[in-house]
Amino acid sequence: MAYGRQYEITVITPTGETIHIDGVDVDFSCIRDNEKEPNDATLTIWGLTPETQNSIAVAGSMISIAAGYADEGTNTLFQGELISAINIKPDTTYGLQMRIYEALIPYRSSVTSRTFRKGQSLKEAALLVASDMGVGCKISPAAAMLTLAKPVSAAALSRDVLTSLCKPVNARWSLQYQSLVITAGDGIADGAAIFTPETGLLGVPFLKVHSPRRKKINPDAKEMVQALHEQSIKTYDWPPKNSQVDYSKGARRQMGVIESIAWESVLMGGVEIGDRVVVSSPSFGEWQLIVTKIQQQFSTRDRQTWRTGWEGVIP
C-alpha cells in the first residue's frame, strides 16, 4: 500500500494546445469544501523552461492535477481555471506559482432571470439555474424531495437566486469542479469509500467538539455575533446514541457537542464533497459520515507521505 508516488499535470491553453507535465518538482495544495465560494488551489512547478512558462501562464488556461500511488491508482485531485501566475526564486531554481479556481466564471458572472412558484420542486428549479450557469447539477435524494417554501421571481446573479431557493428549505449548495451540488443533510453518493488502517487511514480520527461560551446578562456586540455563530453550527448529541463506550467518567469525557469528525489518509482522490463514507479504526469504532471538507497536499521535494485531510458530519 502507498507505493510509488506519481503525478500528472495537464494544461489546456486558450489556443487549444495541450501540455503534459511530469518528471519535474511540484508543490500542490488545495482545500475543497461545501461552502458557496469556488474552491481554489495553489500549484508551483519548478524548473520549467521560459518557453513552457509563457505557454502556461495565460489567462483562461485550464489546469488538471492528478496524483496518487502506483499501487493505489491515480485520481484527479483538482481541475480549474488559471487566475494568476508569478515567478518565484527562493533558492537557485525558478518556480512558476499559480492560483487555480473551480467554476469561478459561473459563480461571478452568471445571471438567472426566472420565476419560480411556491411548491415547485427544488430539483426542477436547481436544474434550470444550473443550465443558466452552464454547469452540471447533482442533487441529493433528500434535497430532491423538497419543494420551494415561497415564490421567487428575480433577475439576479445565479448564486443569489440559488441562496433564495435553498436557504428557506434548509438546503445548501456549492460548486464542485463544473457541477452544482445541492444537499439537505444527506449525501450525494453512498459507499464512496471505506477508511480503515488497511485501506489507507493514517492515525486515529478525532472529534471536533464545539463548546458554547457562558452567556452574560448584558452581552456586547461582539458576544452577540458569537452567539449567532454558535446557533448557525449544526451539532450532534454527545455521547452518540447506542454508544458502547462509557464516556461519563474519566479523562475521555467530552464537554460540548460534536461539530464534525476529522481524519487523515494517504493521498486519495475519487471521493467528492457530499459523498457518504465509512471511517473505522480499532480505537475509534465505525462511523458513517458525509464528507464536507477535503484538503489535498503533496510535494515532490521531500520524502514525506503524500496525505489527504478529511472532515465529515454525521448524517
Short mmCIF file of C-alpha atoms in Angstrom, two decimals:
data_model
loop_
_atom_site.label_atom_id
_atom_site.label_comp_id
_atom_site.label_asym_id
_atom_site.label_seq_id
_atom_site.Cartn_x
_atom_site.Cartn_y
_atom_site.Cartn_z
CA MET A 1 0.00 0.00 0.00
CA ALA A 2 1.12 3.57 -0.77
CA TYR A 3 4.00 2.53 -3.01
CA GLY A 4 5.43 4.67 -5.82
CA ARG A 5 4.35 8.32 -5.75
CA GLN A 6 3.25 9.66 -9.14
CA TYR A 7 1.53 12.70 -10.58
CA GLU A 8 0.49 14.22 -13.88
CA ILE A 9 -0.40 17.83 -14.69
CA THR A 10 -2.36 18.67 -17.83
CA VAL A 11 -2.68 22.22 -19.17
CA ILE A 12 -5.07 23.19 -21.97
CA THR A 13 -4.24 26.70 -23.22
CA PRO A 14 -6.83 29.11 -24.71
CA THR A 15 -5.39 28.33 -28.16
CA GLY A 16 -6.20 24.62 -27.74
CA GLU A 17 -2.64 23.44 -27.10
CA THR A 18 -2.35 20.59 -24.56
CA ILE A 19 0.74 20.46 -22.36
CA HIS A 20 1.53 17.43 -20.17
CA ILE A 21 3.94 17.97 -17.28
CA ASP A 22 5.65 15.30 -15.21
CA GLY A 23 9.15 14.48 -14.07
CA VAL A 24 9.84 17.91 -12.52
CA ASP A 25 9.42 19.09 -8.93
CA VAL A 26 5.98 20.37 -7.93
CA ASP A 27 4.26 21.63 -4.77
CA PHE A 28 0.47 21.44 -4.62
CA SER A 29 -2.20 22.26 -2.06
CA CYS A 30 -5.94 22.80 -2.17
CA ILE A 31 -8.94 22.88 0.14
CA ARG A 32 -12.32 21.81 -1.19
CA ASP A 33 -15.40 22.29 0.98
CA ASN A 34 -19.17 22.68 0.81
CA GLU A 35 -19.19 26.48 1.06
CA LYS A 36 -20.67 28.66 -1.70
CA GLU A 37 -17.38 30.25 -2.76
CA PRO A 38 -15.46 28.41 -5.51
CA ASN A 39 -12.68 26.09 -4.39
CA ASP A 40 -9.13 27.18 -5.14
CA ALA A 41 -5.69 25.61 -5.31
CA THR A 42 -2.05 26.66 -5.37
CA LEU A 43 0.35 24.88 -7.72
CA THR A 44 4.08 25.59 -8.04
CA ILE A 45 6.12 23.94 -10.80
CA TRP A 46 9.91 24.18 -10.56
CA GLY A 47 12.50 24.23 -13.32
CA LEU A 48 10.31 24.89 -16.37
CA THR A 49 11.85 26.43 -19.45
CA PRO A 50 10.86 30.06 -20.22
CA GLU A 51 9.01 28.87 -23.33
CA THR A 52 6.86 26.43 -21.35
CA GLN A 53 6.16 29.03 -18.65
CA ASN A 54 5.00 31.52 -21.27
CA SER A 55 2.71 28.91 -22.82
CA ILE A 56 1.10 28.02 -19.48
CA ALA A 57 0.83 31.44 -17.83
CA VAL A 58 -2.04 32.68 -20.00
CA ALA A 59 -5.39 33.81 -18.58
CA GLY A 60 -8.01 31.17 -19.33
CA SER A 61 -5.69 28.16 -19.27
CA MET A 62 -7.41 25.10 -17.81
CA ILE A 63 -5.26 23.00 -15.47
CA SER A 64 -5.90 19.49 -14.15
CA ILE A 65 -3.83 17.88 -11.37
CA ALA A 66 -3.86 14.11 -10.85
CA ALA A 67 -1.72 12.26 -8.30
CA GLY A 68 -1.56 9.15 -6.19
CA TYR A 69 0.41 5.97 -5.58
CA ALA A 70 1.28 3.41 -8.20
CA ASP A 71 -0.43 0.55 -6.34
CA GLU A 72 -3.49 2.63 -5.38
CA GLY A 73 -4.13 4.36 -8.71
CA THR A 74 -4.04 7.99 -9.78
CA ASN A 75 -7.12 10.21 -9.46
CA THR A 76 -7.85 13.80 -10.38
CA LEU A 77 -7.45 15.98 -7.29
CA PHE A 78 -8.34 19.36 -8.79
CA GLN A 79 -9.19 20.96 -12.10
CA GLY A 80 -9.94 24.58 -12.79
CA GLU A 81 -9.00 27.82 -14.50
CA LEU A 82 -5.70 29.65 -14.07
CA ILE A 83 -6.29 33.04 -12.44
CA SER A 84 -2.76 34.26 -11.64
CA ALA A 85 0.83 33.16 -12.16
CA ILE A 86 4.08 34.59 -10.80
CA ASN A 87 7.75 33.59 -10.85
CA ILE A 88 9.40 32.87 -7.50
CA LYS A 89 13.03 32.08 -6.68
CA PRO A 90 13.56 31.21 -3.01
CA ASP A 91 16.74 29.30 -3.87
CA THR A 92 18.67 28.59 -7.07
CA THR A 93 15.71 27.36 -9.17
CA TYR A 94 12.83 29.40 -10.54
CA GLY A 95 9.30 28.25 -9.85
CA LEU A 96 6.01 29.16 -11.54
CA GLN A 97 3.44 29.64 -8.75
CA MET A 98 -0.18 29.54 -9.93
CA ARG A 99 -3.62 30.09 -8.39
CA ILE A 100 -6.38 27.95 -9.84
CA TYR A 101 -10.12 28.26 -9.26
CA GLU A 102 -13.02 25.92 -9.95
CA ALA A 103 -16.06 27.38 -11.77
CA LEU A 104 -15.09 30.97 -10.96
CA ILE A 105 -16.73 32.50 -14.05
CA PRO A 106 -20.16 30.83 -13.48
CA TYR A 107 -20.00 31.94 -9.86
CA ARG A 108 -19.06 35.55 -10.56
CA SER A 109 -20.91 36.44 -13.73
CA SER A 110 -23.79 34.03 -14.38
CA VAL A 111 -27.24 35.67 -14.24
CA THR A 112 -30.62 33.96 -13.81
CA SER A 113 -33.88 35.65 -14.86
CA ARG A 114 -36.69 33.26 -13.99
CA THR A 115 -39.87 32.94 -11.94
CA PHE A 116 -40.31 30.02 -9.54
CA ARG A 117 -43.61 29.26 -7.85
CA LYS A 118 -44.27 28.13 -4.29
CA GLY A 119 -44.45 24.33 -4.10
CA GLN A 120 -42.28 23.83 -7.18
CA SER A 121 -39.69 21.06 -6.92
CA LEU A 122 -36.29 22.28 -5.71
CA LYS A 123 -34.69 19.81 -8.10
CA GLU A 124 -36.51 21.27 -11.07
CA ALA A 125 -35.58 24.82 -10.06
CA ALA A 126 -31.93 23.88 -9.45
CA LEU A 127 -31.63 22.26 -12.88
CA LEU A 128 -32.86 25.46 -14.50
CA VAL A 129 -30.36 27.62 -12.61
CA ALA A 130 -27.55 25.14 -13.39
CA SER A 131 -28.37 25.43 -17.10
CA ASP A 132 -28.14 29.24 -16.81
CA MET A 133 -24.70 28.85 -15.22
CA GLY A 134 -23.53 26.36 -17.83
CA VAL A 135 -22.65 23.68 -15.26
CA GLY A 136 -23.92 20.22 -14.37
CA CYS A 137 -26.15 19.53 -11.39
CA LYS A 138 -26.02 16.90 -8.64
CA ILE A 139 -28.76 16.81 -6.04
CA SER A 140 -29.06 14.51 -3.03
CA PRO A 141 -32.14 12.29 -2.53
CA ALA A 142 -33.38 14.35 0.44
CA ALA A 143 -32.93 17.63 -1.45
CA ALA A 144 -34.74 16.19 -4.48
CA MET A 145 -37.84 15.65 -2.31
CA LEU A 146 -38.00 19.30 -1.21
CA THR A 147 -40.36 21.91 -2.62
CA LEU A 148 -39.92 25.68 -2.61
CA ALA A 149 -41.20 27.37 0.53
CA LYS A 150 -42.07 30.63 -1.23
CA PRO A 151 -42.26 32.05 -4.76
CA VAL A 152 -39.05 33.52 -6.18
CA SER A 153 -39.02 35.93 -9.09
CA ALA A 154 -35.73 37.60 -9.86
CA ALA A 155 -33.23 38.72 -12.44
CA ALA A 156 -30.05 38.49 -10.41
CA LEU A 157 -26.74 36.71 -10.07
CA SER A 158 -27.33 32.97 -10.19
CA ARG A 159 -25.58 32.47 -6.84
CA ASP A 160 -28.07 34.83 -5.15
CA VAL A 161 -31.02 33.05 -6.76
CA LEU A 162 -29.69 29.70 -5.53
CA THR A 163 -29.46 31.04 -1.98
CA SER A 164 -33.05 32.32 -2.20
CA LEU A 165 -34.20 28.86 -3.32
CA CYS A 166 -32.19 26.74 -0.87
CA LYS A 167 -31.99 28.69 2.39
CA PRO A 168 -35.77 28.68 3.25
CA VAL A 169 -35.89 24.86 2.97
CA ASN A 170 -32.59 24.25 4.87
CA ALA A 171 -30.71 23.02 1.81
CA ARG A 172 -27.21 24.12 0.89
CA TRP A 173 -25.40 24.45 -2.42
CA SER A 174 -21.81 24.58 -3.60
CA LEU A 175 -19.81 24.34 -6.81
CA GLN A 176 -17.58 21.30 -7.23
CA TYR A 177 -15.50 21.13 -10.42
CA GLN A 178 -18.07 22.19 -13.04
CA SER A 179 -21.15 20.93 -11.20
CA LEU A 180 -23.71 22.47 -8.87
CA VAL A 181 -24.12 20.26 -5.77
CA ILE A 182 -27.23 20.60 -3.56
CA THR A 183 -27.73 18.62 -0.34
CA ALA A 184 -30.14 18.67 2.59
CA GLY A 185 -28.28 16.92 5.39
CA ASP A 186 -27.69 13.74 3.38
CA GLY A 187 -25.11 12.56 0.89
CA ILE A 188 -24.95 12.56 -2.90
CA ALA A 189 -23.48 9.07 -3.20
CA ASP A 190 -23.40 6.20 -0.69
CA GLY A 191 -20.44 3.90 -0.13
CA ALA A 192 -17.89 6.12 -1.87
CA ALA A 193 -15.03 4.81 0.30
CA ILE A 194 -14.20 2.89 3.46
CA PHE A 195 -11.36 4.36 5.53
CA THR A 196 -9.56 1.78 7.67
CA PRO A 197 -5.87 1.23 8.53
CA GLU A 198 -5.83 -1.40 5.75
CA THR A 199 -7.23 0.98 3.11
CA GLY A 200 -5.03 3.99 3.90
CA LEU A 201 -6.31 5.57 7.14
CA LEU A 202 -3.44 7.29 8.98
CA GLY A 203 -3.51 7.67 12.75
CA VAL A 204 -6.76 7.94 14.69
CA PRO A 205 -9.71 10.16 13.70
CA PHE A 206 -10.62 12.83 16.22
CA LEU A 207 -13.76 14.70 17.18
CA LYS A 208 -14.07 18.43 16.64
CA VAL A 209 -16.14 19.40 19.67
CA HIS A 210 -17.99 22.69 19.93
CA SER A 211 -18.37 24.09 23.47
CA PRO A 212 -20.67 27.13 23.70
CA ARG A 213 -19.47 30.02 25.83
CA ARG A 214 -21.24 31.05 29.00
CA LYS A 215 -23.86 33.72 28.44
CA LYS A 216 -23.70 37.09 30.19
CA ILE A 217 -26.68 39.14 31.32
CA ASN A 218 -25.81 42.10 29.08
CA PRO A 219 -23.80 40.80 26.11
CA ASP A 220 -21.90 43.29 23.97
CA ALA A 221 -21.99 43.40 20.15
CA LYS A 222 -19.05 41.00 19.76
CA GLU A 223 -20.67 38.42 22.02
CA MET A 224 -23.96 38.72 20.13
CA VAL A 225 -22.12 37.95 16.89
CA GLN A 226 -20.51 34.94 18.59
CA ALA A 227 -23.92 33.77 19.81
CA LEU A 228 -25.35 33.95 16.28
CA HIS A 229 -22.34 31.99 15.00
CA GLU A 230 -22.89 29.26 17.60
CA GLN A 231 -26.54 28.99 16.64
CA SER A 232 -25.57 28.51 13.00
CA ILE A 233 -23.34 25.50 13.73
CA LYS A 234 -25.04 22.17 13.26
CA THR A 235 -24.16 20.00 16.24
CA TYR A 236 -24.87 16.48 17.40
CA ASP A 237 -25.75 14.96 20.75
CA TRP A 238 -22.86 13.55 22.72
CA PRO A 239 -22.36 10.74 23.53
CA PRO A 240 -23.82 9.23 20.36
CA LYS A 241 -26.89 7.02 20.58
CA ASN A 242 -26.23 3.31 21.21
CA SER A 243 -22.63 4.06 22.12
CA GLN A 244 -20.80 1.03 23.54
CA VAL A 245 -18.24 3.18 25.32
CA ASP A 246 -18.89 4.82 28.68
CA TYR A 247 -17.92 8.47 28.23
CA SER A 248 -19.44 9.64 31.51
CA LYS A 249 -16.29 9.16 33.60
CA GLY A 250 -12.56 9.74 33.41
CA ALA A 251 -10.36 11.71 31.05
CA ARG A 252 -12.30 10.78 27.91
CA ARG A 253 -15.37 12.71 28.97
CA GLN A 254 -16.22 15.33 26.32
CA MET A 255 -17.54 18.80 27.11
CA GLY A 256 -19.87 20.15 24.44
CA VAL A 257 -21.24 18.56 21.27
CA ILE A 258 -19.67 17.12 18.13
CA GLU A 259 -19.28 19.66 15.34
CA SER A 260 -17.52 17.31 12.90
CA ILE A 261 -15.04 14.44 12.68
CA ALA A 262 -11.60 14.83 11.09
CA TRP A 263 -9.20 12.16 9.83
CA GLU A 264 -6.22 11.68 7.52
CA SER A 265 -5.38 9.12 4.85
CA VAL A 266 -2.75 8.55 2.22
CA LEU A 267 -3.28 10.80 -0.80
CA MET A 268 -6.63 9.83 -2.26
CA GLY A 269 -8.92 11.12 -4.98
CA GLY A 270 -12.23 9.91 -6.33
CA VAL A 271 -14.18 10.87 -3.19
CA GLU A 272 -16.14 14.09 -3.52
CA ILE A 273 -17.85 16.62 -1.27
CA GLY A 274 -21.25 15.24 -0.27
CA ASP A 275 -20.27 11.57 -0.56
CA ARG A 276 -21.16 9.20 2.29
CA VAL A 277 -18.15 7.24 3.58
CA VAL A 278 -17.33 4.86 6.41
CA VAL A 279 -14.45 5.62 8.82
CA SER A 280 -13.35 2.78 11.07
CA SER A 281 -10.43 2.13 13.40
CA PRO A 282 -9.96 -0.16 16.44
CA SER A 283 -9.97 2.66 19.00
CA PHE A 284 -12.44 4.96 17.24
CA GLY A 285 -15.12 2.50 16.23
CA GLU A 286 -17.08 2.72 12.99
CA TRP A 287 -18.86 5.88 11.83
CA GLN A 288 -20.83 6.75 8.70
CA LEU A 289 -20.07 10.32 7.66
CA ILE A 290 -20.81 12.78 4.87
CA VAL A 291 -17.67 14.48 3.54
CA THR A 292 -17.73 18.27 3.98
CA LYS A 293 -14.06 19.19 3.52
CA ILE A 294 -11.09 17.73 1.63
CA GLN A 295 -7.53 19.05 1.94
CA GLN A 296 -5.03 17.76 -0.60
CA GLN A 297 -1.32 18.50 -0.30
CA PHE A 298 1.82 16.95 -1.77
CA SER A 299 5.36 17.88 -2.72
CA THR A 300 7.98 16.03 -4.72
CA ARG A 301 10.77 17.93 -2.97
CA ASP A 302 10.72 15.78 0.16
CA ARG A 303 10.16 12.16 1.10
CA GLN A 304 7.10 12.75 3.28
CA THR A 305 3.97 10.65 2.85
CA TRP A 306 1.51 12.29 0.48
CA ARG A 307 -1.64 12.81 2.57
CA THR A 308 -5.26 13.88 2.33
CA GLY A 309 -7.07 15.54 5.23
CA TRP A 310 -10.81 14.98 5.58
CA GLU A 311 -13.72 16.32 7.60
CA GLY A 312 -17.23 14.90 7.76
CA VAL A 313 -20.53 15.28 9.61
CA ILE A 314 -22.89 12.66 10.97
CA PRO A 315 -25.93 12.30 8.65
#
